[in-house]
Each structure stands twice: as C-alpha cells, then as structure tokens.
Coordinates of C-alpha atoms and ligand atoms in Angstrom, one line a residue:
X69 CA 70.9 44.9 2.6
X70 CA 68.5 42.2 2.5
X71 CA 65.7 42.4 -0.4
X72 CA 62.4 40.3 0.3
X73 CA 62.5 37.6 -2.1
X74 CA 58.4 38.8 -2.8
X75 CA 57.1 42.6 -3.0
X76 CA 55.1 43.5 0.3
X77 CA 52.1 43.4 -1.5
X78 CA 52.2 39.3 -2.0
X79 CA 51.4 38.8 1.4
X80 CA 47.7 40.4 0.6
X81 CA 47.3 38.3 -1.7
X82 CA 48.5 35.3 0.0
X83 CA 46.2 36.4 2.3
X84 CA 42.9 37.3 -0.3
X85 CA 43.5 33.9 -1.6
X86 CA 43.6 32.0 1.7
X87 CA 40.6 33.7 2.4
X88 CA 38.6 32.6 -0.9
X89 CA 39.9 29.3 -1.0
X90 CA 38.4 28.3 2.5
X91 CA 35.3 30.3 1.3
X92 CA 35.0 28.2 -1.4
X93 CA 35.3 25.2 0.4
X94 CA 32.8 25.8 2.5
X95 CA 29.9 26.5 -0.1
X96 CA 30.9 23.1 -1.4
X97 CA 29.2 22.0 2.1
X98 CA 26.7 25.1 2.0
X99 CA 25.3 25.7 -1.3
X100 CA 24.1 22.2 -2.2
X101 CA 22.2 22.5 1.9
X102 CA 20.3 25.7 0.4
X103 CA 20.3 24.4 -2.4
X104 CA 18.1 21.0 -1.8
X105 CA 15.3 23.3 0.0
X106 CA 14.6 25.8 -2.0
X107 CA 11.3 25.7 -4.3
X108 CA 13.5 24.8 -7.4
X109 CA 14.5 21.8 -5.4
X110 CA 11.2 20.2 -4.6
X111 CA 9.5 21.4 -8.2
X112 CA 7.1 23.1 -6.2
X113 CA 4.6 25.9 -7.4
X114 CA 5.4 24.9 -10.9
X115 CA 2.3 24.9 -13.1
X116 CA 3.1 22.7 -15.7
X117 CA 2.0 22.9 -19.4
X118 CA -0.9 19.8 -20.0
X119 CA -1.7 18.9 -23.0
X120 CA -5.6 19.7 -22.4
X121 CA -6.0 23.0 -21.2
X122 CA -8.0 21.0 -17.9
X123 CA -9.3 23.5 -15.7
X124 CA -9.8 22.0 -12.1
X125 CA -12.1 25.6 -11.0
X126 CA -14.6 24.7 -14.0
X127 CA -15.1 21.1 -12.5
X128 CA -14.3 21.0 -8.6
X129 CA -15.6 24.2 -8.4
X130 CA -18.3 25.8 -10.3
X131 CA -19.5 22.3 -11.4
X132 CA -19.3 21.2 -8.3
X133 CA -17.9 17.5 -9.3
X134 CA -16.5 15.8 -6.2
X135 CA -12.6 14.4 -6.4
X136 CA -13.1 11.8 -5.8
X137 CA -15.6 11.6 -9.3
X138 CA -13.3 11.8 -10.7
X139 CA -10.3 10.8 -8.8
X140 CA -11.5 7.6 -7.2
X141 CA -9.3 5.2 -6.7
X142 CA -7.5 7.4 -4.0
X143 CA -10.2 6.0 -1.4
X144 CA -9.2 2.2 -2.5
X145 CA -6.0 2.2 -3.6
X146 CA -2.7 3.3 -3.4
X147 CA -2.5 5.4 -6.7
X148 CA -5.3 8.5 -6.6
X149 CA -5.1 7.9 -10.6
X150 CA -6.0 10.3 -13.2
X151 CA -8.9 9.8 -14.9
X152 CA -9.6 8.0 -18.5
X153 CA -11.2 9.7 -20.9
X154 CA -14.2 8.1 -21.0
X155 CA -14.4 9.8 -17.4
X156 CA -14.6 13.0 -19.7
X157 CA -16.2 11.7 -22.7
X158 CA -19.5 11.0 -20.0
X159 CA -20.1 14.3 -19.9
X160 CA -18.4 16.2 -23.4
X161 CA -19.9 13.8 -25.7
X162 CA -22.6 16.0 -24.6
X163 CA -21.4 19.1 -22.9
X164 CA -19.3 21.4 -25.2
X165 CA -18.9 18.3 -27.8
X166 CA -17.3 20.9 -30.6
X167 CA -14.9 22.2 -28.0
X168 CA -11.7 22.8 -30.1
X169 CA -10.2 22.3 -26.9
X170 CA -11.5 18.8 -26.3
X171 CA -10.4 17.5 -29.6
X172 CA -7.1 15.7 -28.1
X173 CA -9.6 14.2 -25.7
X174 CA -12.3 13.8 -28.4
X175 CA -9.2 11.6 -30.4
X176 CA -7.8 10.0 -27.5
X177 CA -11.3 8.1 -26.7
X178 CA -11.8 7.0 -30.0
X179 CA -8.5 5.9 -30.9
X180 CA -8.3 4.8 -26.9
X181 CA -4.5 6.2 -26.5
X182 CA -4.6 7.6 -22.9
X183 CA -3.6 11.3 -22.8
X184 CA -0.5 11.9 -21.5
X185 CA -0.8 14.5 -18.9
X186 CA 2.6 16.1 -17.0
X187 CA 2.9 14.2 -13.3
X188 CA 2.9 17.4 -10.8
X189 CA 3.1 15.7 -7.2
X190 CA 5.6 12.9 -7.4
X191 CA 7.9 11.3 -4.4
X192 CA 10.9 8.9 -5.5
X193 CA 10.2 4.9 -6.6
X194 CA 12.4 3.9 -3.0
X195 CA 9.8 6.0 -1.1
X196 CA 6.2 3.8 -0.3
X197 CA 3.6 6.2 -0.4
X198 CA -0.6 4.8 -0.1
X199 CA -3.8 7.4 -0.9
X200 CA -6.4 5.3 0.6
X201 CA -4.3 4.7 4.1
X202 CA -4.4 8.6 4.5
X203 CA -8.1 9.2 2.6
X204 CA -10.1 6.8 4.3
X205 CA -8.7 8.1 8.1
X206 CA -10.4 11.5 6.9
X207 CA -7.2 13.8 6.2
X208 CA -8.4 16.1 3.4
X209 CA -6.8 16.0 0.1
X210 CA -6.8 19.3 0.8
X211 CA -3.8 19.2 3.8
X212 CA -1.4 17.3 1.3
X213 CA -2.8 19.6 -2.4
X214 CA -3.8 22.3 -1.3
X215 CA -7.2 23.9 -2.5
X216 CA -7.5 22.6 -5.7
X217 CA -10.4 23.8 -6.9
X218 CA -9.2 26.7 -6.7
X219 CA -6.0 26.2 -9.6
X220 CA -6.7 26.6 -12.8
X221 CA -3.2 24.5 -13.5
X222 CA -2.7 21.9 -10.6
X223 CA 0.5 22.6 -8.9
X224 CA 2.8 21.2 -5.6
X225 CA 2.3 23.3 -3.1
X226 CA 3.7 20.7 -0.3
X227 CA 7.5 20.0 0.0
X228 CA 7.1 16.1 -0.6
X229 CA 10.3 16.0 1.5
X230 CA 10.8 13.2 4.2
X231 CA 10.8 15.6 6.9
X232 CA 7.5 17.2 5.7
X233 CA 5.6 13.5 5.8
X234 CA 7.4 13.0 8.8
X235 CA 7.1 16.0 10.8
X236 CA 2.8 15.4 9.9
X237 CA 3.7 11.9 11.1
X238 CA 4.7 12.8 14.4
X239 CA 1.4 14.9 15.1
X240 CA -0.4 12.3 13.8
X241 CA 0.6 9.7 16.2
X242 CA -1.0 11.8 18.6
X243 CA -4.3 11.8 17.2
X244 CA -7.1 10.7 19.0
X245 CA -9.3 8.9 17.4
X246 CA -12.2 10.4 15.5
X247 CA -15.4 10.1 17.2
X248 CA -18.0 11.4 14.2
X249 CA -17.2 11.1 11.1
X250 CA -15.2 13.8 9.1
X251 CA -17.2 15.5 6.5
X252 CA -15.4 15.6 3.3
X253 CA -13.4 18.4 2.0
X254 CA -13.5 19.8 5.2
X255 CA -9.6 21.1 6.0
X256 CA -10.8 22.4 9.1
X257 CA -11.9 19.9 10.9
X258 CA -9.3 17.4 9.7
X259 CA -6.5 20.1 11.4
X260 CA -8.1 20.2 14.4
X261 CA -7.9 16.7 14.9
X262 CA -3.9 17.4 15.0
X263 CA -4.5 18.3 19.1
X264 CA -1.0 19.3 20.7
X265 CA -2.2 17.7 23.2
X266 CA -4.9 15.2 24.0
X267 CA -5.8 14.0 26.7
X268 CA -4.6 10.4 25.7
X269 CA -2.8 9.9 22.4
X270 CA -4.0 7.7 21.0
X271 CA -1.4 4.6 20.0
X272 CA -1.0 3.2 16.5
X273 CA 2.0 1.6 14.7
X274 CA 4.9 4.0 15.1
X275 CA 4.4 6.1 11.5
X276 CA 8.2 7.4 11.8
X277 CA 10.1 4.2 11.7
X278 CA 12.0 3.5 8.3
X279 CA 10.1 0.4 7.3
X280 CA 6.6 2.3 7.2
X281 CA 7.4 4.4 4.2
X282 CA 10.8 2.6 3.0
X283 CA 9.6 -1.0 1.7
Ligands
LIG539 C1 -13.7 16.1 -13.8 C2 -12.4 15.2 -13.4 C3 -11.8 16.1 -12.3 C4 -12.2 16.6 -10.8 C5 -13.3 16.3 -10.7 C6 -11.0 16.8 -10.3 N1 -9.7 16.5 -11.0 FE1 -8.0 16.4 -9.8 N2 -7.2 15.9 -12.0 C7 -8.3 15.6 -13.2 C8 -6.9 15.6 -14.2 C9 -7.6 15.4 -15.7 C10 -6.2 16.0 -13.8 C11 -4.7 15.5 -14.9 C12 -4.6 17.0 -15.4 C13 -4.0 18.3 -14.4 O1 -2.5 18.0 -13.9 O2 -4.6 19.2 -14.6 C14 -6.0 15.9 -12.7 C15 -4.8 16.8 -11.8 C16 -4.9 17.2 -10.6 C17 -3.9 17.1 -9.2 C18 -2.4 16.0 -9.8 C19 -2.0 15.2 -10.4 C20 -0.3 15.2 -10.4 O3 0.1 14.3 -11.2 O4 0.5 15.2 -9.0 C21 -4.5 16.2 -8.0 C22 -3.2 16.5 -6.9 C23 -5.7 16.5 -8.3 N3 -6.1 16.8 -8.9 C24 -6.4 16.9 -7.6 C25 -7.8 16.9 -7.6 C26 -8.7 17.7 -6.1 C27 -8.2 17.0 -4.7 C28 -9.8 17.2 -6.8 C29 -11.2 18.5 -6.1 C30 -11.3 19.5 -5.4 C31 -9.8 17.0 -7.7 N4 -8.2 16.6 -8.0 C32 -11.1 17.1 -8.6 C33 -9.5 15.4 -13.1 C34 -10.8 15.7 -12.3
LIG540 C1 -19.8 16.1 -14.7 C2 -19.7 16.6 -16.0 C3 -17.6 17.2 -16.7 C4 -16.6 15.7 -16.6 C5 -17.1 14.5 -16.6 C6 -15.7 16.7 -17.4 N1 -16.3 18.4 -17.5 FE1 -15.1 19.1 -18.8 N2 -16.1 20.5 -18.4 C7 -18.1 20.0 -18.2 C8 -18.7 21.5 -18.3 C9 -19.9 21.7 -17.6 C10 -18.0 22.6 -19.0 C11 -18.0 23.7 -19.1 C12 -17.2 24.6 -17.8 C13 -17.3 25.8 -17.7 O1 -17.1 27.0 -18.6 O2 -18.1 26.4 -16.6 C14 -16.6 21.1 -18.9 C15 -15.8 22.2 -19.7 C16 -14.2 21.9 -20.1 C17 -13.4 22.6 -20.7 C18 -13.3 23.8 -21.2 C19 -13.4 25.1 -20.4 C20 -12.4 25.1 -19.2 O3 -13.5 24.5 -18.6 O4 -10.9 25.4 -19.9 C21 -11.9 21.4 -20.8 C22 -11.2 21.5 -21.6 C23 -12.7 20.3 -20.3 N3 -13.7 20.6 -19.8 C24 -11.8 19.1 -20.1 C25 -12.6 17.9 -19.1 C26 -11.0 16.5 -19.2 C27 -10.2 16.0 -19.8 C28 -12.1 15.8 -18.8 C29 -12.3 14.5 -18.3 C30 -11.1 14.6 -17.2 C31 -13.0 16.8 -18.4 N4 -13.4 17.8 -18.9 C32 -14.2 16.0 -17.3 C33 -18.3 18.9 -17.4 C34 -17.2 18.2 -17.2
LIG541 C1 -1.0 13.0 3.0 C2 -1.1 13.1 2.1 C3 -2.0 13.3 0.5 C4 -3.2 13.0 0.4 C5 -4.2 13.5 1.5 C6 -3.7 13.1 -0.8 N1 -2.9 13.2 -1.3 FE1 -2.4 12.9 -3.6 N2 -0.9 12.9 -3.3 C7 -0.1 12.3 -2.3 C8 1.8 12.7 -2.8 C9 2.5 12.5 -1.8 C10 1.8 12.1 -4.3 C11 2.6 11.5 -4.8 C12 2.5 10.6 -4.8 C13 3.8 9.4 -5.8 O1 4.2 9.9 -6.8 O2 3.3 8.0 -5.5 C14 0.4 12.1 -4.4 C15 -0.6 12.1 -5.7 C16 -1.8 12.3 -6.2 C17 -1.7 12.4 -7.5 C18 -1.3 12.0 -9.1 C19 -1.5 10.4 -9.0 C20 -1.5 10.0 -8.1 O3 -2.0 8.8 -8.5 O4 0.0 9.6 -7.2 C21 -3.6 13.0 -7.5 C22 -4.1 13.0 -8.8 C23 -4.0 13.0 -6.2 N3 -2.3 12.7 -5.7 C24 -5.4 13.3 -5.7 C25 -5.7 13.5 -4.2 C26 -6.8 12.9 -4.3 C27 -8.3 13.4 -5.2 C28 -6.8 13.6 -2.7 C29 -8.2 13.5 -1.7 C30 -9.4 12.5 -1.9 C31 -5.7 13.5 -2.6 N4 -4.4 13.6 -3.5 C32 -5.1 13.1 -0.7 C33 -0.4 13.3 -0.7 C34 -1.3 13.1 -0.6
LIG542 C1 -1.6 15.5 7.0 C2 -0.6 14.4 8.0 C3 0.0 13.5 7.2 C4 1.4 13.7 5.8 C5 1.6 15.1 5.6 C6 1.4 12.2 5.9 N1 0.8 11.3 6.5 FE1 1.8 9.0 6.2 N2 0.2 9.1 7.7 C7 -0.8 10.1 8.0 C8 -1.7 9.3 9.1 C9 -2.6 9.8 10.4 C10 -1.4 7.8 9.1 C11 -2.0 7.1 9.9 C12 -3.8 6.3 9.5 C13 -3.4 5.2 10.5 O1 -4.4 5.6 11.6 O2 -3.9 4.1 9.7 C14 -0.3 8.2 7.9 C15 0.2 6.6 7.3 C16 1.0 6.8 6.6 C17 1.1 4.9 6.3 C18 0.6 3.7 6.6 C19 1.6 3.0 7.8 C20 0.9 2.1 7.9 O3 2.4 0.5 8.1 O4 -0.1 1.9 8.5 C21 2.2 4.9 5.3 C22 3.0 4.0 4.0 C23 3.1 6.7 4.9 N3 1.5 7.2 5.8 C24 2.9 7.3 4.3 C25 3.4 8.7 3.9 C26 4.3 9.2 2.9 C27 5.4 8.6 2.8 C28 3.8 10.7 3.4 C29 4.4 11.8 2.7 C30 5.2 12.0 1.3 C31 2.9 10.8 4.3 N4 2.8 9.8 4.4 C32 2.7 12.2 4.8 C33 -0.7 11.4 8.1 C34 0.1 12.1 7.0
LIG543 C1 6.8 8.9 6.4 C2 7.7 9.0 5.7 C3 8.9 8.9 5.8 C4 9.9 7.8 6.9 C5 9.1 7.3 8.1 C6 11.4 7.8 6.4 N1 10.9 9.0 5.3 FE1 13.0 8.3 4.5 N2 12.0 9.3 2.6 C7 11.0 9.5 2.7 C8 10.9 10.4 1.1 C9 9.4 11.3 1.2 C10 12.2 10.8 0.5 C11 12.2 11.2 -0.3 C12 12.2 13.0 0.1 C13 12.8 13.3 -1.3 O1 12.0 13.4 -2.4 O2 13.1 14.6 -0.9 C14 12.6 10.3 1.6 C15 14.0 9.6 1.6 C16 15.3 9.2 2.2 C17 16.6 9.0 1.7 C18 17.0 9.9 0.8 C19 18.3 10.4 1.0 C20 17.0 11.9 1.1 O3 17.2 12.5 1.6 O4 16.7 12.2 -0.3 C21 17.6 7.9 2.7 C22 18.3 7.8 2.4 C23 15.7 8.0 3.6 N3 15.0 8.6 3.5 C24 15.9 7.1 4.8 C25 15.4 7.4 5.9 C26 15.8 6.3 6.9 C27 16.6 5.8 7.4 C28 14.4 6.5 7.8 C29 14.3 5.9 9.2 C30 14.9 6.6 10.6 C31 13.2 7.1 6.6 N4 14.2 7.4 6.0 C32 12.0 7.1 7.2 C33 9.7 9.1 3.5 C34 10.2 8.7 4.9

C-alpha cells in the first residue's frame, strides 16, 4: 500500500500559502501606489499648530486686509513670503497691544528674532515654483490655496503634486489672453479663463516641458 509522503491537507496549505505569497508581492507594489495618492502623503488638510495663533479669518475676512498687504512679494518674486513682525506691529503696537496672544510677536519685534512659523505649503527643492508668474497672470490665490480668509489655521488644500501642476498647465496653454484686467480675489473670473475649447488657442511657451519646472 502506497503511503503519501505528506498528508492530504498539506495540498491546501500549499495552495493557500501560494495565494498569500502572490498577494504579498502584489501589495509591495500596490500599497505604495495607493499611499502616495492619499492625503497622508500629500499633507493636505492638516491644521498645523503655529507658534502664534494667527487667524486669517480675523485679519483677511473681518478686517478686510488684502492678502498682498502681508504677502506682498507674491506679486514680485518667486516666494509669497510670510510677513515680518514689523508688519504685525504696525497695527499691534496700537490694537490688542496687551494681548497675551501677541506676547511672542512683541518679543520677536524687540529682539529681532523672527517667529518660526511652521511651513504649510511646500514643493521639493528640485521643483521650481514662482508666485509672480502666476499672480501677475491674474491667477488668484484661491486657485491654489482655497479660501484662506475662511481658515482658522491655514492648511494645504491642493495636492501640490506634479500631476496637479501639469493638469492646470495643459489647460493654461489654451488660455485666451485676458482682455480686461482680472479683479483681485475674483476666483470665478480666473476660472473662466480656462475655457476648455477656446476659439483660438493662445500660444505660449509650452508649460508642460520638464525644464519649465525642473531647471
Ligand atoms: C495680517 C497679515 C496677513 C494677511 C492679511 C494674510 N496673511 Fe496669509 N499668512 C500670514 C501669516 C503670519 C502666516 C503664517 C502663519 C500661518 O500659517 O497661519 C500666513 C500664512 C499663509 C499661508 C500658508 C503659508 C505656508 O507656509 O504655506 C497662505 C497660503 C496664506 N497665508 C495665504 C493668504 C491669503 C490667500 C490671504 C488673503 C486672503 C492672506 N494669506 C492674508 C499673514 C497674513
Ligand atoms: C492692519 C492691521 C493688522 C495687522 C497688520 C495685523 N493685525 Fe492682528 N489683529 C488686528 C485686529 C484689528 C485684531 C482684532 C481682530 C478681531 O478680534 O476681530 C487682531 C487680532 C490679532 C490676534 C488675536 C485675536 C485673533 O484674531 O486670534 C492675533 C494673535 C494677531 N492679531 C496676530 C497678528 C500677527 C501675528 C500679525 C502679523 C503677521 C498681525 N496680527 C497683523 C489687526 C492687525
Ligand atoms: C499657481 C498656484 C499658486 C498661486 C496662484 C498662489 N500660490 Fe502660494 N504657493 C503655491 C505653492 C506651490 C507653494 C509652495 C511653494 C514652494 O514650496 O516653493 C506656495 C506657497 C505659499 C506661501 C508660503 C511661503 C512661500 O513664499 O512659499 C504663501 C504665504 C503663499 N503661497 C501665499 C500666496 C498668496 C497670498 C497668493 C495670492 C496672491 C498665492 N500664494 C498664490 C501655489 C500658489
Ligand atoms: C491654476 C493653474 C496653475 C497651476 C495649478 C500651476 N500653474 Fe504654473 N502656470 C500657470 C500659467 C497660466 C502660467 C503661464 C503664465 C504666463 O502666461 O506667463 C504658468 C507658468 C509657470 C511657470 C513659468 C514657465 C516659464 O518658463 O515661463 C512655472 C515655472 C510654473 N508655472 C510652475 C508651476 C508649478 C511647479 C506648479 C505646481 C506646484 C504650477 N506651476 C501650478 C498656471 C498654473
Ligand atoms: C508644471 C510643473 C512640472 C512639470 C512641467 C514637470 N514636473 Fe516633474 N515634478 C513637479 C512637481 C511639483 C514635483 C513634486 C511632486 C511631489 O512632491 O509629489 C515633481 C516631481 C518629479 C519627479 C520626482 C518623482 C515624483 O513623482 O515625485 C520626477 C522624476 C519628475 N518630476 C520628472 C519630470 C519629467 C521627466 C518631466 C517632463 C516630462 C516633468 N517632471 C515635468 C512639477 C513638474
């Protein structure tokens, strides 16, 4: 009589093991692909703690201070920049000048030691991003940052991935040249510029070539 070397159930064990191995190998590839697309990886929607509880709602919405009053270099240079405490003290040497919430601001002003704000939106160093090329074309801050004037803590609302940049650049190379100045803070107006089928596509430097953003 022939006695099998392994019991019958070992076949099942082997098959199950094989399936698990294939799934395991597949997940090595698939899990990171899913992960990079999640908001964990892109840092979207995180409300970071800041050294001073600066609230855009009180300043940009309630007091109607313009974005460019504090982020003035957005129109002129690559970086939008965060205002120095001198800008804050322009008002806060008079308004709320004893508030404990502003203690750090006052200390920074008198010591010359800048406030160490936590950076919210950031692209890697190998990417060239420039605010002024976008802002002077009438692309409103809202297109890329959402409505900051409604945020208690600024958060990154867009993925800031390459796909996100290139997606707008594909549409942007078909933008019609603006015929009239675009009003500031007019998110709807700047969106209308992205006419999907303009009669005559505007020819500008291809914005999808690698060296536009990797130089
Ligand atoms: C009174 C000055 C002031 C005004 C006005 C203001 N901001 Fe700010 N903004 C700041 C300060 C200070 C920070 C850094 C602290 C923080 O992130 O909350 C900041 C941070 C930001 C950030 C995040 C920076 C990063 O690290 O990515 C964005 C985006 C931003 N502001 C956009 C805007 C927009 C859009 C407006 C107009 C609707 C605006 N700000 C109006 C002072 C101002
Ligand atoms: C143009 C004037 C102006 C400037 C510039 C300004 N503030 Fe204010 N800030 C105000 C006023 C007005 C209030 C009271 C707002 C309210 O309660 O509606 C205030 C309130 C505050 C408060 C306490 C209440 C709150 O809104 O959370 C903090 C903290 C503050 N500001 C931080 C800053 C910092 C930091 C800067 C510089 C980046 C700055 N402010 C620049 C006018 C200004
Ligand atoms: C086309 C998209 C786009 C537009 C429009 C835009 N931003 Fe930004 N913003 C970004 C990106 C991307 C970053 C991260 C840049 C980096 O890491 O170099 C950023 C960063 C910032 C920062 C952080 C500090 C800095 O200088 O990098 C501030 C503050 C800011 N933006 C404010 C503004 C304001 C205010 C406006 C409108 C006047 C505006 N942005 C318009 C995409 C945009
Ligand atoms: C909402 C649309 C939009 C988004 C999002 C956007 N861009 Fe742009 N970008 C434009 C437009 C429109 C222009 C062309 C401006 C002009 O006509 O000169 C431009 C121009 C540029 C230029 C100048 C190219 C040149 O050589 O003149 C660079 C660099 C650039 N973008 C980088 C980026 C990067 C990096 C990102 C993502 C982090 C990004 N942009 C996201 C619309 C966008
Ligand atoms: C409109 C701007 C833009 C253009 C055009 C562009 N890139 Fe990128 N690229 C980015 C941004 C932004 C990132 C960072 C993405 C991130 O952090 O998730 C990136 C990241 C990368 C990376 C790093 C891997 C990754 O995905 O994070 C490589 C490699 C790369 N780009 C290659 C290219 C090549 C090749 C081209 C031309 C076919 C190109 N890029 C065109 C904006 C651009």
